[in-house]
Coordinates of C-alpha atoms and ligand atoms in Angstrom, one line a residue:
M1 CA -24.0 -0.9 -21.2
S2 CA -20.6 -0.9 -22.6
Q3 CA -19.6 -3.0 -25.6
T4 CA -18.3 -6.6 -25.4
V5 CA -14.6 -6.5 -26.4
F6 CA -12.5 -9.4 -27.6
I7 CA -8.7 -8.9 -27.5
S8 CA -7.6 -11.6 -29.9
N9 CA -4.4 -13.5 -30.9
A10 CA -1.9 -11.8 -28.6
A11 CA 1.6 -13.2 -28.8
E12 CA 1.5 -13.3 -25.0
V13 CA -1.1 -12.5 -22.4
I14 CA 0.7 -12.0 -19.1
T15 CA -2.1 -12.6 -16.6
M16 CA -0.4 -12.3 -13.2
A17 CA -3.1 -14.6 -11.9
G18 CA -3.0 -16.3 -8.6
H19 CA -1.8 -13.4 -6.4
T20 CA -5.0 -11.6 -5.6
N21 CA -5.3 -12.9 -2.0
K22 CA -1.8 -11.9 -1.0
P23 CA 1.2 -10.1 -2.5
A24 CA 3.8 -12.3 -4.3
K25 CA 7.0 -12.9 -2.4
K26 CA 10.3 -14.7 -3.2
E27 CA 9.9 -17.2 -6.1
A28 CA 6.3 -16.3 -6.5
M29 CA 7.3 -12.9 -7.8
S30 CA 8.5 -14.7 -10.9
D31 CA 5.2 -16.4 -11.3
I32 CA 3.7 -14.2 -14.0
N33 CA 1.5 -16.7 -15.8
V34 CA 2.0 -16.3 -19.6
I35 CA -0.6 -17.5 -22.1
E36 CA 0.9 -17.7 -25.7
N37 CA -1.5 -17.0 -28.5
G38 CA -3.9 -15.6 -25.9
G39 CA -7.1 -13.7 -25.8
V40 CA -9.2 -11.7 -23.3
W41 CA -13.0 -11.5 -23.3
I42 CA -14.5 -8.4 -21.8
E43 CA -18.1 -7.6 -21.0
E44 CA -19.5 -4.5 -19.3
G45 CA -16.1 -3.2 -18.4
K46 CA -15.1 -6.4 -16.6
I47 CA -12.8 -9.3 -17.6
V48 CA -14.9 -12.4 -18.3
A49 CA -12.3 -14.9 -19.7
V50 CA -8.6 -15.0 -20.2
D51 CA -7.4 -18.0 -22.2
T52 CA -5.9 -19.1 -25.5
D53 CA -7.3 -17.4 -28.5
E54 CA -8.6 -20.7 -29.7
N55 CA -10.5 -21.5 -26.5
I56 CA -12.1 -18.1 -26.3
R57 CA -13.2 -18.3 -29.9
A58 CA -14.8 -21.7 -29.2
K59 CA -16.5 -20.6 -26.0
Y60 CA -17.9 -17.3 -27.4
K61 CA -18.4 -18.4 -31.0
D62 CA -22.0 -17.1 -31.1
H63 CA -21.0 -13.7 -29.9
I64 CA -17.8 -13.0 -31.7
N65 CA -19.4 -11.1 -34.6
T66 CA -21.0 -8.6 -32.4
A67 CA -18.0 -8.0 -30.1
E68 CA -15.6 -5.2 -30.7
Q69 CA -12.4 -7.0 -31.7
I70 CA -8.9 -5.7 -31.0
D71 CA -6.3 -7.7 -33.0
A72 CA -3.2 -8.1 -30.8
T73 CA -1.2 -10.1 -33.3
G74 CA 2.5 -9.7 -32.6
K75 CA 1.8 -7.8 -29.4
I76 CA 1.6 -8.6 -25.7
V77 CA -1.2 -7.9 -23.2
T78 CA -0.6 -7.2 -19.5
P79 CA -2.8 -5.8 -16.7
G80 CA -2.8 -2.0 -16.8
L81 CA 0.2 -0.9 -14.7
I82 CA -0.3 0.4 -11.2
D83 CA 1.8 3.2 -9.8
P84 CA 1.5 3.0 -6.0
H85 CA 3.4 6.1 -5.0
T86 CA 3.1 9.5 -6.6
H87 CA 3.0 13.2 -5.7
L88 CA 0.6 13.8 -8.7
V89 CA -1.1 16.9 -7.5
H90 CA 1.4 19.8 -7.3
A91 CA 2.3 23.0 -9.0
G92 CA 5.5 24.2 -10.5
T93 CA 8.8 22.6 -11.5
R94 CA 12.3 22.6 -10.1
E95 CA 14.7 22.4 -13.0
N96 CA 16.8 25.1 -11.3
E97 CA 17.5 22.7 -8.4
Y98 CA 18.5 20.0 -10.8
A99 CA 21.1 22.3 -12.3
M100 CA 22.3 23.1 -8.8
R101 CA 22.6 19.4 -7.9
L102 CA 24.6 18.8 -11.1
K103 CA 27.1 21.3 -9.7
G104 CA 27.4 19.4 -6.4
K105 CA 24.7 20.7 -4.1
T106 CA 22.7 17.9 -2.4
Y107 CA 19.0 17.4 -2.2
M108 CA 18.9 18.0 1.6
E109 CA 21.1 21.1 1.4
I110 CA 18.7 22.6 -1.1
M111 CA 15.7 21.7 1.1
N112 CA 17.3 23.0 4.2
A113 CA 18.0 26.3 2.4
G114 CA 14.2 26.7 1.8
G115 CA 14.0 25.0 -1.6
G116 CA 13.1 21.4 -2.4
I117 CA 9.7 20.4 -0.9
H118 CA 9.3 24.0 0.4
A119 CA 9.6 25.4 -3.1
T120 CA 6.9 23.1 -4.4
T121 CA 4.8 23.9 -1.3
R122 CA 4.9 27.6 -2.1
A123 CA 3.9 27.0 -5.7
T124 CA 1.1 24.7 -4.6
Q125 CA -0.2 27.0 -2.0
Q126 CA -0.4 29.8 -4.5
A127 CA -2.1 27.7 -7.2
T128 CA -5.9 27.5 -7.4
H129 CA -7.9 24.3 -7.3
E130 CA -8.5 24.7 -11.1
E131 CA -4.8 25.2 -11.9
L132 CA -3.8 22.1 -9.9
Y133 CA -6.6 20.2 -11.6
E134 CA -5.4 21.2 -15.0
Q135 CA -1.7 20.4 -14.4
S136 CA -2.5 17.1 -12.7
T137 CA -4.9 16.1 -15.6
K138 CA -2.0 16.5 -18.0
R139 CA 0.2 14.2 -15.9
L140 CA -2.6 11.6 -15.6
N141 CA -3.0 11.6 -19.3
Q142 CA 0.7 10.9 -19.7
F143 CA 0.5 8.1 -17.1
L144 CA -2.3 6.6 -19.2
Q145 CA -0.2 6.9 -22.4
H146 CA 2.5 5.0 -20.6
G147 CA 0.2 2.1 -19.8
V148 CA -0.8 3.0 -16.3
T149 CA -4.4 2.7 -15.2
T150 CA -4.3 3.2 -11.4
V151 CA -2.3 5.9 -9.6
E152 CA -1.8 6.6 -5.9
A153 CA -1.6 10.3 -5.2
K154 CA -0.3 12.0 -2.0
S155 CA -0.9 15.4 -0.6
G156 CA 1.9 17.1 1.3
Y157 CA 2.7 20.2 -0.7
G158 CA 0.0 22.2 1.2
L159 CA 1.3 21.9 4.8
T160 CA -1.7 24.0 6.0
L161 CA -5.1 22.6 6.6
E162 CA -6.6 24.6 3.8
D163 CA -3.9 23.8 1.3
E164 CA -3.7 20.1 2.2
L165 CA -7.5 19.9 1.7
K166 CA -7.1 21.7 -1.6
Q167 CA -4.7 19.0 -2.9
L168 CA -6.9 16.2 -1.6
E169 CA -10.0 17.8 -3.2
V170 CA -8.3 17.9 -6.6
T171 CA -7.5 14.2 -6.2
E172 CA -11.1 13.5 -5.3
Q173 CA -12.4 15.4 -8.3
L174 CA -9.8 13.8 -10.7
N175 CA -10.9 10.3 -9.4
K176 CA -14.4 11.1 -10.3
E177 CA -13.8 12.7 -13.7
H178 CA -10.6 11.2 -15.1
P179 CA -10.7 7.6 -16.3
V180 CA -7.5 6.7 -14.4
D181 CA -8.4 5.4 -10.9
L182 CA -6.8 7.4 -8.1
V183 CA -6.1 6.2 -4.5
S184 CA -5.6 9.0 -2.1
T185 CA -3.0 9.4 0.6
F186 CA -2.8 12.2 3.1
M187 CA 0.8 13.3 3.7
G188 CA 0.5 16.4 5.8
A189 CA 3.8 15.4 7.4
H190 CA 5.9 15.8 4.3
A191 CA 8.0 18.7 5.7
V192 CA 8.0 21.0 8.6
P193 CA 7.0 24.4 7.3
L194 CA 9.9 26.9 7.3
D195 CA 8.3 29.2 9.8
E196 CA 7.9 26.4 12.3
K197 CA 11.3 24.9 11.8
N198 CA 12.3 25.5 15.4
N199 CA 9.2 23.9 16.8
P200 CA 8.5 20.8 14.7
D201 CA 6.4 19.2 17.5
K202 CA 3.9 22.0 17.3
F203 CA 3.5 21.2 13.6
V204 CA 3.1 17.5 14.4
D205 CA 0.4 18.5 16.9
R206 CA -1.4 20.4 14.2
V207 CA -1.2 17.5 11.7
I208 CA -2.7 15.3 14.4
E209 CA -5.3 17.6 15.9
E210 CA -6.3 19.8 13.0
M211 CA -5.6 18.0 9.7
L212 CA -6.2 14.3 10.4
P213 CA -9.7 14.6 11.8
E214 CA -10.9 16.8 8.9
V215 CA -9.3 14.6 6.3
A216 CA -10.9 11.5 7.9
R217 CA -14.3 13.2 8.4
R218 CA -14.4 14.1 4.8
K219 CA -13.1 10.7 3.7
L220 CA -10.5 12.4 1.5
A221 CA -7.8 9.7 2.0
T222 CA -7.3 6.0 2.5
F223 CA -3.7 6.2 3.7
N224 CA -1.6 8.3 6.0
D225 CA 2.1 8.9 5.0
V226 CA 5.0 10.6 6.7
F227 CA 8.5 11.6 5.6
C228 CA 10.5 9.9 8.3
E229 CA 14.0 11.3 7.7
R230 CA 16.8 12.9 9.7
G231 CA 16.1 16.6 9.6
V232 CA 12.4 16.1 8.6
F233 CA 10.3 13.9 11.0
T234 CA 11.9 11.7 13.6
P235 CA 10.8 8.1 14.1
E236 CA 9.0 9.2 17.3
Q237 CA 7.1 12.0 15.6
S238 CA 6.3 9.7 12.6
K239 CA 5.0 7.1 15.0
R240 CA 2.7 9.6 16.7
I241 CA 1.3 10.7 13.4
L242 CA 0.8 7.2 12.0
E243 CA -0.8 5.9 15.2
A244 CA -3.2 8.9 15.3
G245 CA -4.1 8.2 11.7
K246 CA -4.9 4.6 12.5
A247 CA -7.4 5.8 15.1
Y248 CA -9.2 7.6 12.3
G249 CA -9.1 4.5 10.1
L250 CA -6.2 5.7 7.9
T251 CA -3.7 3.0 7.1
P252 CA 0.0 3.9 7.6
K253 CA 2.6 4.2 4.9
I254 CA 6.1 5.6 5.4
H255 CA 8.7 7.4 3.3
A256 CA 11.5 5.4 5.0
D257 CA 15.3 5.4 5.0
E258 CA 15.5 7.4 1.7
I259 CA 18.5 9.6 2.3
E260 CA 19.9 8.1 5.5
S261 CA 19.3 4.9 7.5
Y262 CA 16.9 6.1 10.2
A263 CA 15.0 3.0 11.3
G264 CA 12.1 3.8 9.0
A265 CA 11.7 0.2 7.9
E266 CA 11.6 -1.0 11.5
L267 CA 9.0 1.6 12.3
A268 CA 6.8 0.4 9.3
A269 CA 6.8 -3.0 10.8
E270 CA 6.1 -1.7 14.3
V271 CA 3.1 0.3 13.4
G272 CA 1.7 -2.3 10.9
A273 CA 2.2 -0.1 7.8
I274 CA 0.8 -1.5 4.6
S275 CA 4.1 -0.4 2.9
A276 CA 7.4 1.3 3.5
E277 CA 8.6 3.3 0.5
H278 CA 12.1 4.3 -0.8
L279 CA 14.3 2.2 1.5
L280 CA 17.5 3.1 -0.2
K281 CA 19.3 2.9 3.1
A282 CA 17.1 0.4 4.9
S283 CA 19.1 -1.7 7.4
D284 CA 19.3 -5.5 7.4
E285 CA 17.3 -5.5 10.6
G286 CA 14.7 -3.3 9.0
I287 CA 14.4 -5.5 6.0
R288 CA 14.0 -8.6 8.3
S289 CA 11.3 -6.9 10.3
M290 CA 9.4 -5.9 7.2
A291 CA 9.5 -9.4 5.9
E292 CA 8.2 -10.7 9.2
A293 CA 5.4 -8.1 9.5
G294 CA 4.4 -8.5 5.9
V295 CA 5.1 -4.8 5.0
I296 CA 5.3 -4.3 1.3
G297 CA 8.5 -2.6 0.0
V298 CA 7.6 0.1 -2.5
L299 CA 10.9 0.9 -4.3
L300 CA 11.4 4.1 -6.3
P301 CA 14.6 3.7 -8.3
G302 CA 13.8 6.9 -10.2
T303 CA 15.0 8.8 -7.1
A304 CA 18.4 6.9 -7.0
F305 CA 18.8 7.6 -10.7
F306 CA 17.9 11.2 -10.5
L307 CA 19.6 12.0 -7.2
M308 CA 22.6 10.0 -8.3
A309 CA 22.4 7.9 -5.1
E310 CA 22.8 4.2 -4.3
Y311 CA 19.8 2.1 -5.2
A312 CA 17.6 0.2 -2.8
Q313 CA 18.6 -3.4 -2.3
A314 CA 15.7 -5.0 -4.1
R315 CA 17.5 -8.3 -4.6
R316 CA 18.2 -8.7 -0.9
M317 CA 14.7 -7.7 0.1
I318 CA 13.0 -10.2 -2.3
D319 CA 15.3 -12.9 -1.1
A320 CA 14.5 -12.0 2.5
G321 CA 10.8 -12.4 1.8
V322 CA 9.7 -8.8 1.4
A323 CA 6.9 -8.4 -1.3
V324 CA 8.4 -5.7 -3.6
A325 CA 6.4 -3.1 -5.6
L326 CA 7.9 -0.4 -7.9
S327 CA 6.7 3.1 -8.5
T328 CA 7.8 6.3 -10.2
D329 CA 7.5 8.6 -7.1
A330 CA 6.5 11.1 -9.7
N331 CA 7.3 14.5 -8.2
P332 CA 9.1 17.7 -9.3
G333 CA 12.2 17.3 -7.1
S334 CA 13.5 13.8 -6.7
S335 CA 11.9 12.0 -9.6
P336 CA 10.3 14.1 -12.3
T337 CA 8.9 11.3 -14.5
I338 CA 5.7 9.5 -15.1
S339 CA 7.3 6.6 -16.9
L340 CA 6.7 3.5 -15.0
P341 CA 8.1 1.4 -17.9
F342 CA 11.4 3.3 -17.4
I343 CA 11.3 2.4 -13.7
M344 CA 11.0 -1.3 -14.8
N345 CA 14.2 -0.9 -16.7
L346 CA 15.9 0.6 -13.7
G347 CA 14.6 -2.2 -11.5
C348 CA 16.3 -4.8 -13.7
L349 CA 19.5 -2.9 -14.6
N350 CA 20.3 -1.3 -11.2
M351 CA 18.5 -3.3 -8.5
G352 CA 19.1 -6.9 -9.6
M353 CA 15.4 -7.6 -10.3
T354 CA 14.4 -9.9 -13.1
P355 CA 11.9 -9.0 -16.0
E356 CA 9.3 -11.2 -14.3
E357 CA 9.8 -9.6 -10.9
V358 CA 9.5 -6.1 -12.3
L359 CA 6.2 -7.0 -13.9
T360 CA 4.9 -8.4 -10.6
A361 CA 6.1 -5.2 -8.9
T362 CA 4.2 -2.9 -11.2
T363 CA 1.0 -4.8 -11.4
I364 CA -0.3 -7.1 -8.6
N365 CA 2.1 -6.2 -5.9
A366 CA 1.6 -2.5 -6.6
A367 CA -2.2 -3.2 -6.3
H368 CA -1.7 -4.8 -2.9
A369 CA 0.4 -1.8 -1.8
I370 CA -2.6 0.5 -2.3
G371 CA -5.3 -1.9 -1.4
C372 CA -6.9 -2.5 -4.8
A373 CA -5.8 -6.1 -5.6
N374 CA -9.4 -7.3 -5.6
E375 CA -10.3 -5.1 -8.6
A376 CA -7.0 -4.6 -10.4
G377 CA -3.5 -5.8 -10.9
S378 CA -4.1 -9.0 -12.8
L379 CA -6.1 -10.3 -15.7
E380 CA -8.6 -12.6 -14.0
A381 CA -12.4 -13.1 -14.5
G382 CA -14.3 -10.6 -12.4
K383 CA -11.6 -7.9 -12.3
K384 CA -11.9 -4.6 -14.0
A385 CA -10.9 -4.7 -17.6
D386 CA -7.8 -2.4 -17.1
I387 CA -5.5 -3.7 -19.7
T388 CA -2.4 -2.5 -21.6
I389 CA -1.4 -3.8 -25.0
W390 CA 2.3 -3.3 -25.9
D391 CA 3.7 -3.3 -29.4
V392 CA 6.5 -5.8 -28.5
P393 CA 6.8 -9.5 -29.4
N394 CA 7.4 -10.7 -25.8
Y395 CA 7.5 -9.4 -22.3
L396 CA 11.3 -9.3 -22.1
F397 CA 11.2 -6.3 -24.4
L398 CA 9.5 -4.2 -21.7
S399 CA 12.7 -4.1 -19.7
Y400 CA 15.0 -4.5 -22.6
Q401 CA 14.4 -1.6 -25.1
Y402 CA 14.5 1.4 -22.8
G403 CA 13.6 5.0 -22.9
M404 CA 10.9 4.5 -25.4
N405 CA 7.2 4.1 -25.1
H406 CA 5.9 0.7 -26.3
V407 CA 2.3 1.2 -25.4
D408 CA -0.1 0.5 -28.3
T409 CA -3.5 0.4 -26.6
V410 CA -4.8 1.1 -23.1
I411 CA -8.2 -0.2 -22.1
K412 CA -9.7 1.2 -18.9
A413 CA -12.8 -0.5 -17.5
G414 CA -13.4 -2.0 -21.0
K415 CA -13.0 1.3 -22.9
Q416 CA -10.1 2.0 -25.3
L417 CA -8.6 5.2 -24.2
V418 CA -5.2 5.0 -25.9
V419 CA -5.1 3.7 -29.5
G420 CA -2.0 3.4 -31.6
G421 CA -0.1 5.0 -28.7
Q422 CA -2.3 8.1 -28.8
L423 CA -4.9 9.3 -26.4
R424 CA -8.3 9.1 -27.9
Ligands
NIG501 O1 9.3 10.8 -2.3 N1 11.1 12.2 0.1 C1 10.1 13.0 0.2 N2 9.2 13.3 -0.8 C2 9.4 13.1 -2.2 C3 10.2 14.2 -2.8 C4 9.4 15.4 -2.9 C5 10.1 16.6 -3.5 O2 11.3 16.6 -3.6 O3 9.3 17.5 -3.9 C6 10.0 11.8 -2.5 O4 11.2 11.6 -2.9
FE502 FE1 7.5 10.2 -2.4

């Protein structure tokens, strides 16, 4: 049985309470629920009470002396952050392409010339399970140090049955062995392999007939994602893959309208996707249909920053009633970062979001985007004690002082894994 823990006297506890049943939209995205001079009482890895420090002390007075106490004086407490879109498991880096882009080459030019996703696919195919496990563990530790306690992870750098399974097996093992919780997404349709460039439909058939059944049979993924983009997979091909996944119980997600407007947002609404991601070039009609169908918009401003592109229209989406979540898109090509706090800065400074909205977008709405809102994403009795303590006096600092790590303590299921900013 793990220890009872009392987080005491926090300047602010940001609970995010009240959005567990459905993602926060419109004004509700500003509803973050702040308790000043707050405390959190944890037993056996779960949150038992979130209240003012005074009320908690009164309620648990007979047990305070035996609880492990974490003094949060002058600090703030939030739910552990949730990153709902990453390409965590991969091998290799692409700093050479970054240098090429700085000289004017575009992301798609590099990909069409056999680099980009293909370069990472080659490196990932060549890597052993153990090498992928080791590299991904390092990244997960960095996520944890930046206050993140749950991470979605996609395959899609394998592109053969065997290599896709290898990536998914690494995710499965990490989920068992690493304290950060992982949610797995199959993304066999991340790119058409170079040697099948002239017959993409044949590759789509293979994803549907060979890969999906095996991934589903072995329960290696919860979601099924596809890169719907001009020159990658068409909306028609994407639809086939997503509908086929649904028949196996995999919920659709879509990389939509990232580089060009391509009716990806519309497709997300049509197939009943849980989320559409990127959306830099989403059309007004697409945004409207997402709002109507209740598709969550997972925005990844790190790619706009790093690819020097126009940002997604977060303000317009929120005003239209789309529930918005934010993510790093951590990957070696379009967003080589694990810093979700930096993504919060970008959300405010470049997408017109408020500090309250970016908190919602990286906690409870992110949890909804990967189906774990019943266990995580807010500080409420009964949820997992996944908690980040930040060494800042109020929540505005999280999106104000940028490019630095304010994490003091990270608690995962009641255990302190980061203390004083360092991994234990
Ligand atoms: O989310 N857009 C497609 N996939 C990734 C990029 C992957 C890569 O460049 O390696 C993304 O941006
Ligand atoms: Fe991505």
